[in-house]
Tab-separated table of C-alpha atoms in Angstrom:
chain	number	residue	atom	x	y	z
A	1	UNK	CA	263.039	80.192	46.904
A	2	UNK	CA	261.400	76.915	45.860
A	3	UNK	CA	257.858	77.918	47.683
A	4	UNK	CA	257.750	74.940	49.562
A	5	UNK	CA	258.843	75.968	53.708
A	6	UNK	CA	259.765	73.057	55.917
A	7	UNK	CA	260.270	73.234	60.062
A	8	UNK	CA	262.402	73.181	61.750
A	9	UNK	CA	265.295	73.619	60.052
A	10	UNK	CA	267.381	71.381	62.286
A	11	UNK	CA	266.111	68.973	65.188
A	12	UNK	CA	267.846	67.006	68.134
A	13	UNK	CA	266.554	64.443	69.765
A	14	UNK	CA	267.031	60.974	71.372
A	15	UNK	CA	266.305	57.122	70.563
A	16	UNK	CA	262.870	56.521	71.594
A	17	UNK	CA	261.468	59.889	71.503
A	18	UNK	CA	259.264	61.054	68.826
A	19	UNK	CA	259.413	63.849	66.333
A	20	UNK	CA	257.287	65.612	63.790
A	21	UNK	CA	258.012	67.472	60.658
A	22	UNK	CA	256.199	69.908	59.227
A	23	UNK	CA	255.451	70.870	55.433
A	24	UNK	CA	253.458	73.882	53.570
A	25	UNK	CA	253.314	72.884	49.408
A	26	UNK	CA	253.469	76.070	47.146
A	27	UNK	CA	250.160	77.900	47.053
A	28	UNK	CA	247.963	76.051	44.814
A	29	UNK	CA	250.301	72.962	44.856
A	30	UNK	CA	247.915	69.850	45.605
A	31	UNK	CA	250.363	66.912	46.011
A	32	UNK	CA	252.898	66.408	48.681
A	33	UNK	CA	255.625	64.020	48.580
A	34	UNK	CA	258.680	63.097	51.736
A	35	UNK	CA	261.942	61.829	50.940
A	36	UNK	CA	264.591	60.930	53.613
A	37	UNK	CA	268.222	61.585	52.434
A	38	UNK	CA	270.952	59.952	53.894
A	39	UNK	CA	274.677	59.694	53.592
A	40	UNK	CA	274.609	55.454	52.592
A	41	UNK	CA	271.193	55.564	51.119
A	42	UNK	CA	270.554	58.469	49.097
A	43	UNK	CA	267.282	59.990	48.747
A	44	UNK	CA	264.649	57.407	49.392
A	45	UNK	CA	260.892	58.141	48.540
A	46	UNK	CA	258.840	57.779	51.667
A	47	UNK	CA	255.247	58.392	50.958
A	48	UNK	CA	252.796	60.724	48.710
A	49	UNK	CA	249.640	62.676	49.551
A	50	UNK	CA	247.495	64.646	47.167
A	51	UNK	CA	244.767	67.356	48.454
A	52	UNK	CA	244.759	65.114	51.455
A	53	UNK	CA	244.698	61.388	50.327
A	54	UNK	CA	247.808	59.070	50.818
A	55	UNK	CA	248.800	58.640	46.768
A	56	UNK	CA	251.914	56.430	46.682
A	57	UNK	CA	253.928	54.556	49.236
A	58	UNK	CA	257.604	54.093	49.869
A	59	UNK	CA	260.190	52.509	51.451
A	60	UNK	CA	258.068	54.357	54.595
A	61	UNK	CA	259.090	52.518	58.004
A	62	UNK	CA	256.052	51.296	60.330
A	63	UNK	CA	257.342	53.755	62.910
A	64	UNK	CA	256.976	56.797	60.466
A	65	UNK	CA	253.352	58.033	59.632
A	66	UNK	CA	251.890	61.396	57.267
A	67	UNK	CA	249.535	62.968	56.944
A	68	UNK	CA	247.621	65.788	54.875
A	69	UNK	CA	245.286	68.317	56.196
A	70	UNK	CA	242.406	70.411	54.259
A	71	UNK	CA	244.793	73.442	54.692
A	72	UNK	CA	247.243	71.121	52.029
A	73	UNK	CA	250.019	71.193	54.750
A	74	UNK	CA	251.831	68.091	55.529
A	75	UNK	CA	253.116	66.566	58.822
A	76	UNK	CA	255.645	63.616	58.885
A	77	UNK	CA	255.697	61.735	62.141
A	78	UNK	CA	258.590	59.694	63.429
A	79	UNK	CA	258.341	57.656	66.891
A	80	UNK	CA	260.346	55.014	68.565
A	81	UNK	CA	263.380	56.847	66.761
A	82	UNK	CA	266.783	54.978	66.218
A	83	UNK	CA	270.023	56.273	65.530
A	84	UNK	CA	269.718	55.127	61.922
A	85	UNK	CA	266.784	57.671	61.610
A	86	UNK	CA	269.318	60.675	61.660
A	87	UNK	CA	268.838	61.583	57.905
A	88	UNK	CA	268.058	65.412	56.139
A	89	UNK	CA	264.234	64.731	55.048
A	90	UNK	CA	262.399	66.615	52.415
A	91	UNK	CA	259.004	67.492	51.756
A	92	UNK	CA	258.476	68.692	47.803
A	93	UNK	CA	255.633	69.471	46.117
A	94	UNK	CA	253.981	69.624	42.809
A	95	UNK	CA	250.956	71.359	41.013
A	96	UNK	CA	247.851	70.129	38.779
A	97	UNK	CA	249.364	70.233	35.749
A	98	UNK	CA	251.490	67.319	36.522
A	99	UNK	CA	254.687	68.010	34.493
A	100	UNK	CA	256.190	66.034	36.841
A	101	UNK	CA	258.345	68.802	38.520
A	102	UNK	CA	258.948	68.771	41.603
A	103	UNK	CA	259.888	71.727	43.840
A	104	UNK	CA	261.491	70.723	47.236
A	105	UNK	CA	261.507	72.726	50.279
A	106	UNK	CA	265.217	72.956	52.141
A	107	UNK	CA	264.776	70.260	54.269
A	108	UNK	CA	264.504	69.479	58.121
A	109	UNK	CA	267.669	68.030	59.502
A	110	UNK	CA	267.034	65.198	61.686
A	111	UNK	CA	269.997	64.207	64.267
A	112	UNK	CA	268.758	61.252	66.800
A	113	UNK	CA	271.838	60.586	69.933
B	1	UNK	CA	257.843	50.502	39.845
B	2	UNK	CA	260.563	52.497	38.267
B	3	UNK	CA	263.708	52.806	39.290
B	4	UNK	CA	266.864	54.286	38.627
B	5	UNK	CA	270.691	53.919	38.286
B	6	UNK	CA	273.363	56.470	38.178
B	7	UNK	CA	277.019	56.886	38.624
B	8	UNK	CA	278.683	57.110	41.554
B	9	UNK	CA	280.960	59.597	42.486
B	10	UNK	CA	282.552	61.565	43.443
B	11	UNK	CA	283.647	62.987	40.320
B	12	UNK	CA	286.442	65.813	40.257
B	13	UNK	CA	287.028	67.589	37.637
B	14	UNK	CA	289.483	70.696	36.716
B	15	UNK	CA	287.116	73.890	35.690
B	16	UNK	CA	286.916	73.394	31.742
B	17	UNK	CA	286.697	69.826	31.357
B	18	UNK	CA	283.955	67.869	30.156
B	19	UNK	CA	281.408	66.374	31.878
B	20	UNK	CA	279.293	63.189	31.766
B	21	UNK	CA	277.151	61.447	34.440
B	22	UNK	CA	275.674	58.268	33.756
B	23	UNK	CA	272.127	57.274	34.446
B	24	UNK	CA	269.583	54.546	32.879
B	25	UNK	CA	266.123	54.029	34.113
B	26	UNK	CA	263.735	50.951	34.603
B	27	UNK	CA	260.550	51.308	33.618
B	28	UNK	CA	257.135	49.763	32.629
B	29	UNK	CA	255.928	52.330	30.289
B	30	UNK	CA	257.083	55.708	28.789
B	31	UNK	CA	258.214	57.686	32.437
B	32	UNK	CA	259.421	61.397	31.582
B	33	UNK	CA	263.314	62.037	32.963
B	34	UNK	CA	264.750	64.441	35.224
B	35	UNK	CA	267.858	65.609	36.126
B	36	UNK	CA	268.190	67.532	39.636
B	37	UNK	CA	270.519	69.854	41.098
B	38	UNK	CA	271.630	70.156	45.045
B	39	UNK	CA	273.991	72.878	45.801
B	40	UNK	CA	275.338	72.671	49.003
B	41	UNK	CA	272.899	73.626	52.232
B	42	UNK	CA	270.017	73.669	49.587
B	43	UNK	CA	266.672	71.449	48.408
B	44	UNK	CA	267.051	69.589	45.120
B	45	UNK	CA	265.962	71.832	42.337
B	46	UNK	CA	265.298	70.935	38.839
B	47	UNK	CA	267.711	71.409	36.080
B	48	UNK	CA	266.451	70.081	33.074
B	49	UNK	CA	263.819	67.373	31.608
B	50	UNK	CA	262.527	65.161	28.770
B	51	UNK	CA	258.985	63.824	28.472
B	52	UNK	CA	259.619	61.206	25.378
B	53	UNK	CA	262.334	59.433	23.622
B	54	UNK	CA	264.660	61.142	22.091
B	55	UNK	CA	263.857	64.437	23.527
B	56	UNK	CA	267.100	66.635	24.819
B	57	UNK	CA	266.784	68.785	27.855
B	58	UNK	CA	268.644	71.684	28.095
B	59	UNK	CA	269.527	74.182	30.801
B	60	UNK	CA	272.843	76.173	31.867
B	61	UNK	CA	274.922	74.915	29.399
B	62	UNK	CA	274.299	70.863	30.555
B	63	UNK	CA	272.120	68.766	28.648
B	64	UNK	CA	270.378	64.973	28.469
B	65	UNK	CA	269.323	62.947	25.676
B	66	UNK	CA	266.332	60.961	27.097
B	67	UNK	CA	267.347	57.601	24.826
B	68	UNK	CA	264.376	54.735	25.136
B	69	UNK	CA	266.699	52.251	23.656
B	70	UNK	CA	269.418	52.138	25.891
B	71	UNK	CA	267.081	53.397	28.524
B	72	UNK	CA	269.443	56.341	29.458
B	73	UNK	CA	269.798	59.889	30.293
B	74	UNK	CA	273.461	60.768	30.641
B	75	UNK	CA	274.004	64.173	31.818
B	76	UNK	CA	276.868	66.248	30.218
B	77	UNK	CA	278.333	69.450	30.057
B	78	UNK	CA	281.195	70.934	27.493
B	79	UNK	CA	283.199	73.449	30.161
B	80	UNK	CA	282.329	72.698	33.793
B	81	UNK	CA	282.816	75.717	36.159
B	82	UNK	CA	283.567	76.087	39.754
B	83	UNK	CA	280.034	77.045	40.435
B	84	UNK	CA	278.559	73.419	38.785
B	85	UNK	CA	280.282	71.891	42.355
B	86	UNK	CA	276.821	70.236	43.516
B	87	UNK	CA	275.092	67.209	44.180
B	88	UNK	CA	272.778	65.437	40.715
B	89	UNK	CA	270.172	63.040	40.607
B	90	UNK	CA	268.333	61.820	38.023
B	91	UNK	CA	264.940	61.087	38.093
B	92	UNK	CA	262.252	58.957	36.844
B	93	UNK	CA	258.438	59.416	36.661
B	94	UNK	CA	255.776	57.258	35.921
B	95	UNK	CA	252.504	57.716	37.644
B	96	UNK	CA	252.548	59.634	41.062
B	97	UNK	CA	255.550	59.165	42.340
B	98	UNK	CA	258.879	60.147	41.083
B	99	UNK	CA	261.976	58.116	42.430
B	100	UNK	CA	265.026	59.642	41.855
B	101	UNK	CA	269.065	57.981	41.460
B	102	UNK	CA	271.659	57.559	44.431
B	103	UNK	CA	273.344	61.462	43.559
B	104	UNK	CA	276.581	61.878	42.008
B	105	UNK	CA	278.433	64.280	43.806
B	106	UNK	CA	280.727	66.915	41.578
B	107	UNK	CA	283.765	68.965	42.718
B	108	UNK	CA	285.041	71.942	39.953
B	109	UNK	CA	288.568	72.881	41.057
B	110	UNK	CA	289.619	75.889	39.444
């Protein structure tokens, strides 16, 4: 058990709707990160907070927004989904001590029809 | 930014053989390197690491040699088992985000 929980688990929706994804880091874990795996693409860094500021930007769609509250819990927003959105996304996230470890949660799987 | 490269797979192997995945890195400056492990229905967790050239990380039996100039980090192991079947990525860090390889995806047949 990495420490990190993500829900839900598994999600179905259609093309159009819009979904969001929830994160909580480790306790005491500042930074947040998102990653979208998928079959032809891999795992593709999406964005980066830290105690509630955006840090670093990916390959993050227009459609696809995050955010960080004060509680250090994440949310990943999708809208105007497209089949091509169906992907397993991750949050992870790391302490202080940047050692540059990350520990990922077990994912939220994403299927759009 | 950094980026980096790894070997495709899959890669099948007979339990007992040796292993070797490729990765290099590009980077500006001196990134630390990461190798990650996904077994199947799980979150990527780390396996091993190296902060500076020439480092080696070690950790259940695989290990990396983090090489600044060929910019690599191969990952091997001597005897592969059954249990090793999983997805691995290497990683690269430099800065605040960490962007990790395409996976290489390894079957262990016994």
């Amino acid at each position: 058990d990495s420490g990190v929980t993500q829900t839900p688990k598994h999600l179905i929706t259609a093309t159009g709707q819009r979904v969001t994804l929830r994160c909580s880091p480790r306790s005491g874990d500042l930074s947040v990160y998102w990653y979208q795996q998928s079959l032809d693409q891999g795992l593709q860094f999406l964005i980066q907070y830290y105690n509630g500021e955006e840090r670093a930007k990916g390959n993050i769609l227009e459609r696809f927004s995050a955010q960080q509250f004060p509680d250090l819990h994440s949310e990943l927003n999708l809208s105007s989904l497209e089949l091509g959105d169906s992907a397993l996304y991750f949050c992870a996230s790391s302490g202080i001590h940047n050692t540059g470890e990350l520990f990922f949660g077990e994912g939220s799987r994403l299927t759009v029809l | 930014g950094n980026s980096v490269t790894q070997m495709e797979g899959p890669v099948t192997l007979s339990e007992e053989a040796f292993l070797t995945i490729n990765c290099t890195y590009t980077a500006t400056g001196y990134p630390s390197l990461f190798w990650y492990v996904q077994y199947p229905g799980e979150g990527l967790q780390l396996l091993l690491k190296a902060t500076k050239a020439d480092d080696k990380g070690s950790n259940k039996g695989f290990e990396a040699t983090y090489r600044k100039e060929t910019t690599s980090f191969h990952l091997e192991k001597g005897s592969v088992q059954v249990s090793d079947s999983a997805v691995y990525f290497c990683a690269c860090t430099e800065g605040n985000d960490m962007r990790f390889g395409a996976g290489t995806r390894l079957t262990v047949k016994p």
